[in-house]
mmCIF file of C-alpha atoms in Angstrom:
data_model
loop_
_atom_site.group_PDB
_atom_site.id
_atom_site.type_symbol
_atom_site.label_atom_id
_atom_site.label_comp_id
_atom_site.label_asym_id
_atom_site.label_seq_id
_atom_site.Cartn_x
_atom_site.Cartn_y
_atom_site.Cartn_z
ATOM 1 C CA MET A 1 79.238 111.278 -72.201
ATOM 2 C CA LYS A 2 82.873 110.258 -72.352
ATOM 3 C CA TYR A 3 86.210 111.425 -70.974
ATOM 4 C CA LYS A 4 89.235 109.367 -72.042
ATOM 5 C CA ASP A 5 88.095 105.834 -71.138
ATOM 6 C CA VAL A 6 85.401 106.968 -68.681
ATOM 7 C CA ILE A 7 81.843 106.797 -70.022
ATOM 8 C CA VAL A 8 78.572 107.819 -68.384
ATOM 9 C CA ALA A 9 75.327 106.940 -70.141
ATOM 10 C CA ASP A 10 72.968 109.871 -70.667
ATOM 11 C CA GLU A 11 70.176 108.210 -68.693
ATOM 12 C CA THR A 12 72.581 107.534 -65.815
ATOM 13 C CA ALA A 13 73.723 111.154 -65.831
ATOM 14 C CA GLU A 14 70.133 112.358 -65.650
ATOM 15 C CA LEU A 15 69.388 109.947 -62.822
ATOM 16 C CA LEU A 16 72.406 111.190 -60.855
ATOM 17 C CA ARG A 17 71.408 114.835 -61.321
ATOM 18 C CA THR A 18 67.916 114.062 -60.079
ATOM 19 C CA TYR A 19 69.129 112.284 -56.952
ATOM 20 C CA ALA A 20 71.740 114.937 -56.181
ATOM 21 C CA GLU A 21 69.081 117.646 -56.285
ATOM 22 C CA ARG A 22 66.708 115.620 -54.143
ATOM 23 C CA TYR A 23 69.168 114.562 -51.433
ATOM 24 C CA GLU A 24 71.567 117.473 -50.926
ATOM 25 C CA THR A 25 69.302 119.142 -48.381
ATOM 26 C CA SER A 26 69.516 119.996 -44.694
ATOM 27 C CA ASP A 27 67.635 116.761 -43.961
ATOM 28 C CA PHE A 28 70.664 114.812 -45.216
ATOM 29 C CA ILE A 29 72.547 115.846 -42.075
ATOM 30 C CA ILE A 30 70.185 113.912 -39.807
ATOM 31 C CA GLY A 31 71.817 110.567 -39.098
ATOM 32 C CA ASP A 32 74.990 111.526 -41.002
ATOM 33 C CA PRO A 33 78.432 112.114 -39.396
ATOM 34 C CA SER A 34 78.349 115.676 -40.784
ATOM 35 C CA TRP A 35 75.642 116.407 -38.193
ATOM 36 C CA PHE A 36 78.262 116.803 -35.466
ATOM 37 C CA MET A 37 80.153 119.702 -37.056
ATOM 38 C CA HIS A 38 76.895 121.638 -37.230
ATOM 39 C CA GLN A 39 76.464 121.379 -33.444
ATOM 40 C CA VAL A 40 79.282 123.831 -32.637
ATOM 41 C CA GLU A 41 79.504 127.522 -33.463
ATOM 42 C CA SER A 42 83.003 128.688 -34.353
ATOM 43 C CA ALA A 43 84.847 127.752 -37.538
ATOM 44 C CA GLU A 44 87.765 126.446 -35.483
ATOM 45 C CA ASP A 45 85.537 124.128 -33.446
ATOM 46 C CA ARG A 46 83.725 122.936 -36.559
ATOM 47 C CA ILE A 47 86.981 122.045 -38.295
ATOM 48 C CA ALA A 48 88.390 120.225 -35.271
ATOM 49 C CA LEU A 49 85.206 118.265 -34.606
ATOM 50 C CA ALA A 50 84.748 117.463 -38.300
ATOM 51 C CA PHE A 51 88.259 116.043 -38.477
ATOM 52 C CA LEU A 52 87.785 113.907 -35.363
ATOM 53 C CA ALA A 53 84.338 112.776 -36.524
ATOM 54 C CA SER A 54 85.604 111.804 -39.966
ATOM 55 C CA ALA A 55 88.380 109.712 -38.429
ATOM 56 C CA LEU A 56 85.804 107.595 -36.568
ATOM 57 C CA SER A 57 83.261 107.363 -39.391
ATOM 58 C CA TYR A 58 83.377 103.730 -40.402
ATOM 59 C CA GLY A 59 81.379 100.665 -39.500
ATOM 60 C CA SER A 60 78.046 101.026 -37.730
ATOM 61 C CA ARG A 61 76.777 104.559 -37.183
ATOM 62 C CA LYS A 62 74.879 103.271 -34.171
ATOM 63 C CA GLN A 63 78.251 102.348 -32.650
ATOM 64 C CA PHE A 64 80.522 105.218 -33.713
ATOM 65 C CA PHE A 65 78.096 108.122 -33.227
ATOM 66 C CA PRO A 66 78.281 107.814 -29.399
ATOM 67 C CA LYS A 67 82.089 107.869 -29.634
ATOM 68 C CA ILE A 68 81.976 111.186 -31.494
ATOM 69 C CA GLN A 69 79.337 112.489 -29.102
ATOM 70 C CA TYR A 70 81.640 111.607 -26.200
ATOM 71 C CA MET A 71 84.318 113.953 -27.562
ATOM 72 C CA LEU A 72 81.751 116.691 -28.123
ATOM 73 C CA ASP A 73 80.471 116.290 -24.548
ATOM 74 C CA CYS A 74 83.944 116.161 -23.004
ATOM 75 C CA SER A 75 84.993 119.337 -24.810
ATOM 76 C CA GLN A 76 81.694 121.087 -24.003
ATOM 77 C CA GLY A 77 81.645 122.243 -27.609
ATOM 78 C CA ARG A 78 85.072 123.893 -27.412
ATOM 79 C CA VAL A 79 86.710 121.161 -29.442
ATOM 80 C CA ASP A 80 89.590 123.197 -30.836
ATOM 81 C CA GLU A 81 90.774 124.207 -27.363
ATOM 82 C CA TRP A 82 90.168 120.703 -25.984
ATOM 83 C CA VAL A 83 92.579 119.310 -28.578
ATOM 84 C CA ARG A 84 95.047 122.205 -28.675
ATOM 85 C CA SER A 85 95.501 122.470 -24.904
ATOM 86 C CA GLY A 86 95.940 118.738 -24.349
ATOM 87 C CA ALA A 87 92.813 118.550 -22.186
ATOM 88 C CA PHE A 88 91.677 115.602 -24.288
ATOM 89 C CA ALA A 89 94.172 113.416 -22.397
ATOM 90 C CA ASN A 90 92.037 113.671 -19.249
ATOM 91 C CA ASP A 91 89.077 112.136 -21.100
ATOM 92 C CA ILE A 92 90.940 109.829 -23.475
ATOM 93 C CA PRO A 93 93.948 108.594 -21.498
ATOM 94 C CA ASP A 94 96.806 106.558 -22.952
ATOM 95 C CA ASP A 95 95.327 103.186 -21.983
ATOM 96 C CA PRO A 96 96.189 100.357 -24.409
ATOM 97 C CA GLU A 97 93.922 97.858 -22.651
ATOM 98 C CA ARG A 98 90.693 99.837 -22.935
ATOM 99 C CA CYS A 99 88.725 99.757 -26.208
ATOM 100 C CA TYR A 100 87.494 103.064 -27.604
ATOM 101 C CA TYR A 101 85.945 101.906 -30.873
ATOM 102 C CA ARG A 102 86.475 98.620 -32.673
ATOM 103 C CA LEU A 103 90.228 98.293 -33.334
ATOM 104 C CA TYR A 104 91.007 101.649 -31.685
ATOM 105 C CA THR A 105 92.053 101.525 -28.056
ATOM 106 C CA PHE A 106 92.054 104.606 -25.850
ATOM 107 C CA SER A 107 95.803 104.650 -26.426
ATOM 108 C CA THR A 108 95.287 104.663 -30.204
ATOM 109 C CA MET A 109 92.950 107.645 -29.971
ATOM 110 C CA ASN A 110 95.132 109.432 -27.448
ATOM 111 C CA ARG A 111 98.166 109.243 -29.749
ATOM 112 C CA PHE A 112 96.117 110.294 -32.773
ATOM 113 C CA ILE A 113 94.686 113.366 -31.031
ATOM 114 C CA ALA A 114 98.111 114.181 -29.556
ATOM 115 C CA ALA A 115 99.542 114.288 -33.094
ATOM 116 C CA PHE A 116 96.619 116.497 -34.143
ATOM 117 C CA SER A 117 97.331 118.772 -31.175
ATOM 118 C CA GLU A 118 100.989 118.980 -32.148
ATOM 119 C CA MET A 119 99.983 120.021 -35.672
ATOM 120 C CA MET A 120 97.773 122.770 -34.262
ATOM 121 C CA ARG A 121 100.556 124.139 -32.089
ATOM 122 C CA GLU A 122 103.182 123.981 -34.834
ATOM 123 C CA TYR A 123 101.102 125.480 -37.653
ATOM 124 C CA GLY A 124 98.484 127.401 -35.718
ATOM 125 C CA SER A 125 95.616 125.282 -37.051
ATOM 126 C CA LEU A 126 94.758 122.441 -39.394
ATOM 127 C CA THR A 127 93.676 125.103 -41.878
ATOM 128 C CA GLU A 128 97.119 126.690 -41.866
ATOM 129 C CA PHE A 129 98.778 123.300 -42.158
ATOM 130 C CA VAL A 130 96.830 122.625 -45.356
ATOM 131 C CA ARG A 131 97.352 126.159 -46.644
ATOM 132 C CA GLN A 132 101.113 125.899 -46.178
ATOM 133 C CA SER A 133 101.329 122.311 -47.483
ATOM 134 C CA VAL A 134 99.348 122.757 -50.704
ATOM 135 C CA ASN A 135 100.478 125.062 -53.505
ATOM 136 C CA ASP A 136 98.360 123.736 -56.368
ATOM 137 C CA ALA A 137 94.847 123.955 -54.848
ATOM 138 C CA LYS A 138 94.368 120.216 -55.429
ATOM 139 C CA CYS A 139 92.605 117.898 -53.019
ATOM 140 C CA ILE A 140 95.048 115.038 -53.608
ATOM 141 C CA SER A 141 97.896 117.276 -52.404
ATOM 142 C CA ALA A 142 96.027 118.032 -49.175
ATOM 143 C CA VAL A 143 95.167 114.363 -48.613
ATOM 144 C CA GLU A 144 98.784 113.377 -49.160
ATOM 145 C CA ALA A 145 100.003 116.085 -46.779
ATOM 146 C CA ILE A 146 97.600 114.968 -44.041
ATOM 147 C CA THR A 147 98.401 111.259 -44.396
ATOM 148 C CA SER A 148 102.143 111.962 -44.497
ATOM 149 C CA TRP A 149 101.997 114.108 -41.339
ATOM 150 C CA PHE A 150 100.296 111.422 -39.258
ATOM 151 C CA ALA A 151 102.400 108.611 -40.747
ATOM 152 C CA ALA A 152 105.535 110.515 -39.717
ATOM 153 C CA LYS A 153 104.151 110.616 -36.160
ATOM 154 C CA GLY A 154 103.669 106.855 -36.147
ATOM 155 C CA ILE A 155 99.883 107.034 -36.383
ATOM 156 C CA GLU A 156 98.457 104.092 -38.311
ATOM 157 C CA GLY A 157 94.886 102.995 -38.881
ATOM 158 C CA VAL A 158 93.077 106.143 -37.797
ATOM 159 C CA ILE A 159 94.578 108.016 -40.748
ATOM 160 C CA PRO A 160 95.807 106.000 -43.769
ATOM 161 C CA LYS A 161 99.586 105.921 -43.995
ATOM 162 C CA ASN A 162 99.615 106.987 -47.658
ATOM 163 C CA ILE A 163 97.374 107.713 -50.636
ATOM 164 C CA GLN A 164 97.490 104.246 -52.168
ATOM 165 C CA SER A 165 94.148 103.503 -50.524
ATOM 166 C CA SER A 166 91.107 105.595 -51.396
ATOM 167 C CA CYS A 167 91.439 107.496 -48.076
ATOM 168 C CA LYS A 168 87.650 107.576 -47.868
ATOM 169 C CA ARG A 169 87.365 109.352 -44.523
ATOM 170 C CA VAL A 170 89.953 112.016 -45.331
ATOM 171 C CA CYS A 171 88.267 112.658 -48.698
ATOM 172 C CA MET A 172 84.911 112.950 -46.931
ATOM 173 C CA PHE A 173 86.426 115.479 -44.523
ATOM 174 C CA MET A 174 87.777 117.428 -47.506
ATOM 175 C CA ARG A 175 84.291 117.501 -49.023
ATOM 176 C CA TRP A 176 82.928 118.961 -45.803
ATOM 177 C CA MET A 177 85.634 121.613 -45.718
ATOM 178 C CA VAL A 178 85.731 122.674 -49.372
ATOM 179 C CA ARG A 179 82.270 122.586 -50.939
ATOM 180 C CA SER A 180 80.458 125.882 -50.461
ATOM 181 C CA ASP A 181 76.819 126.895 -51.001
ATOM 182 C CA SER A 182 75.701 123.594 -49.531
ATOM 183 C CA PRO A 183 73.237 122.932 -46.683
ATOM 184 C CA VAL A 184 75.551 120.094 -45.598
ATOM 185 C CA ASP A 185 79.168 121.020 -46.326
ATOM 186 C CA LEU A 186 80.903 123.962 -44.638
ATOM 187 C CA GLY A 187 82.994 125.472 -47.440
ATOM 188 C CA LEU A 188 85.566 126.852 -44.999
ATOM 189 C CA TRP A 189 88.465 125.909 -47.270
ATOM 190 C CA SER A 190 86.931 126.964 -50.572
ATOM 191 C CA ASP A 191 89.739 129.512 -50.957
ATOM 192 C CA ILE A 192 92.444 126.861 -50.451
ATOM 193 C CA ILE A 193 91.237 123.854 -52.446
ATOM 194 C CA ASP A 194 89.435 123.871 -55.794
ATOM 195 C CA ARG A 195 86.251 121.850 -55.342
ATOM 196 C CA ARG A 196 86.627 120.511 -58.890
ATOM 197 C CA THR A 197 89.629 118.524 -57.591
ATOM 198 C CA LEU A 198 87.803 116.866 -54.692
ATOM 199 C CA ILE A 199 87.889 113.070 -54.690
ATOM 200 C CA MET A 200 84.856 110.861 -54.163
ATOM 201 C CA PRO A 201 84.850 109.304 -50.655
ATOM 202 C CA MET A 202 84.729 105.653 -51.626
ATOM 203 C CA ASP A 203 83.688 102.764 -49.414
ATOM 204 C CA THR A 204 82.112 99.386 -50.161
ATOM 205 C CA HIS A 205 78.629 100.879 -50.438
ATOM 206 C CA VAL A 206 79.755 103.525 -52.936
ATOM 207 C CA VAL A 207 81.612 100.915 -54.974
ATOM 208 C CA GLN A 208 78.542 98.672 -55.119
ATOM 209 C CA GLN A 209 76.245 101.477 -56.284
ATOM 210 C CA SER A 210 78.823 102.685 -58.799
ATOM 211 C CA MET A 211 79.197 99.227 -60.300
ATOM 212 C CA ARG A 212 75.428 98.880 -60.625
ATOM 213 C CA LEU A 213 75.435 102.131 -62.607
ATOM 214 C CA ASN A 214 78.434 101.012 -64.715
ATOM 215 C CA LEU A 215 80.542 103.867 -63.362
ATOM 216 C CA LEU A 216 83.155 101.385 -62.129
ATOM 217 C CA ALA A 217 84.138 98.033 -63.573
ATOM 218 C CA SER A 218 85.709 96.489 -60.469
ATOM 219 C CA SER A 219 85.379 96.495 -56.685
ATOM 220 C CA SER A 220 88.794 98.079 -56.115
ATOM 221 C CA THR A 221 89.010 100.606 -53.290
ATOM 222 C CA LEU A 222 92.377 102.037 -54.274
ATOM 223 C CA MET A 223 92.903 105.754 -54.814
ATOM 224 C CA SER A 224 93.109 105.144 -58.575
ATOM 225 C CA ALA A 225 89.553 103.763 -58.495
ATOM 226 C CA ALA A 226 88.315 106.719 -56.444
ATOM 227 C CA GLN A 227 89.859 109.084 -58.976
ATOM 228 C CA ARG A 228 88.274 107.174 -61.841
ATOM 229 C CA LEU A 229 84.860 107.444 -60.172
ATOM 230 C CA THR A 230 85.475 111.153 -59.634
ATOM 231 C CA SER A 231 86.258 111.532 -63.342
ATOM 232 C CA ALA A 232 82.893 109.943 -64.125
ATOM 233 C CA MET A 233 81.146 112.360 -61.758
ATOM 234 C CA SER A 234 82.994 115.263 -63.384
ATOM 235 C CA LEU A 235 81.221 114.410 -66.637
ATOM 236 C CA VAL A 236 77.875 114.808 -64.874
ATOM 237 C CA PHE A 237 78.761 117.687 -62.521
ATOM 238 C CA PRO A 238 81.706 119.487 -64.218
ATOM 239 C CA ASP A 239 81.974 122.311 -61.698
ATOM 240 C CA ASP A 240 81.244 120.233 -58.607
ATOM 241 C CA PRO A 241 81.892 116.491 -59.016
ATOM 242 C CA LEU A 242 81.156 115.634 -55.392
ATOM 243 C CA LYS A 243 77.511 116.348 -55.918
ATOM 244 C CA GLY A 244 77.853 112.766 -57.045
ATOM 245 C CA ASP A 245 78.300 111.699 -53.424
ATOM 246 C CA PHE A 246 74.732 112.795 -52.668
ATOM 247 C CA ALA A 247 73.525 111.271 -55.934
ATOM 248 C CA LEU A 248 74.929 107.834 -55.076
ATOM 249 C CA PHE A 249 73.456 108.081 -51.585
ATOM 250 C CA GLY A 250 70.051 108.777 -53.108
ATOM 251 C CA TYR A 251 70.426 105.972 -55.601
ATOM 252 C CA GLY A 252 71.272 103.576 -52.789
ATOM 253 C CA VAL A 253 68.260 104.681 -50.743
ATOM 254 C CA ASN A 254 65.917 104.127 -53.689
ATOM 255 C CA ASN A 255 67.449 100.895 -54.923
#
């Protein structure tokens, strides 16, 4: 199969379809950051917790899972209100000397969540921010809007400052929000963003597996590489390219 200069071998396509079918199940959630958003009830709480969880989802899961759990515990499951009301500041104070997770101090997280809270108050919700910021139903427009908002507030690191990088964690959050009819993803924004425009969340692991399957030719983690990988997945899953995320996970597990 070929699209422009993107080629996917038939045997690779069949392998990806097999792994996607096998691994996109409710069991996938266990041990995955998406588990957290399934622990709260309302759509508003799920969106807020998913966004916070995605922002911390890098490095060792053994280390960042307790940091997400801390926010869930502090909010008592009412994550949207915890952020919106500013109550988060009681649990995550503006302390630049105290480490929250890796390079993020408590001050880093406090300022990030404060900017998130400001967005909620100004637009009503993160959902409405995306709805009002995107007029073409494309994921890249939503990612750019989110990165631009936080960059304008002086937030760096937690959210990429622009879309030159692959924006892995924001793209993962978009997958959670947009894909419907999935035992993993929520599909709460399926009416705002076309899932065919979603972008593969790309980290070192995904790059390595993709290169082994000849889906990528280099180890670049720029947005252009993520879009190229997505184009390859669109050849295999035309209506839902991010099924490829589960496929690559399965390939990695088995190889």
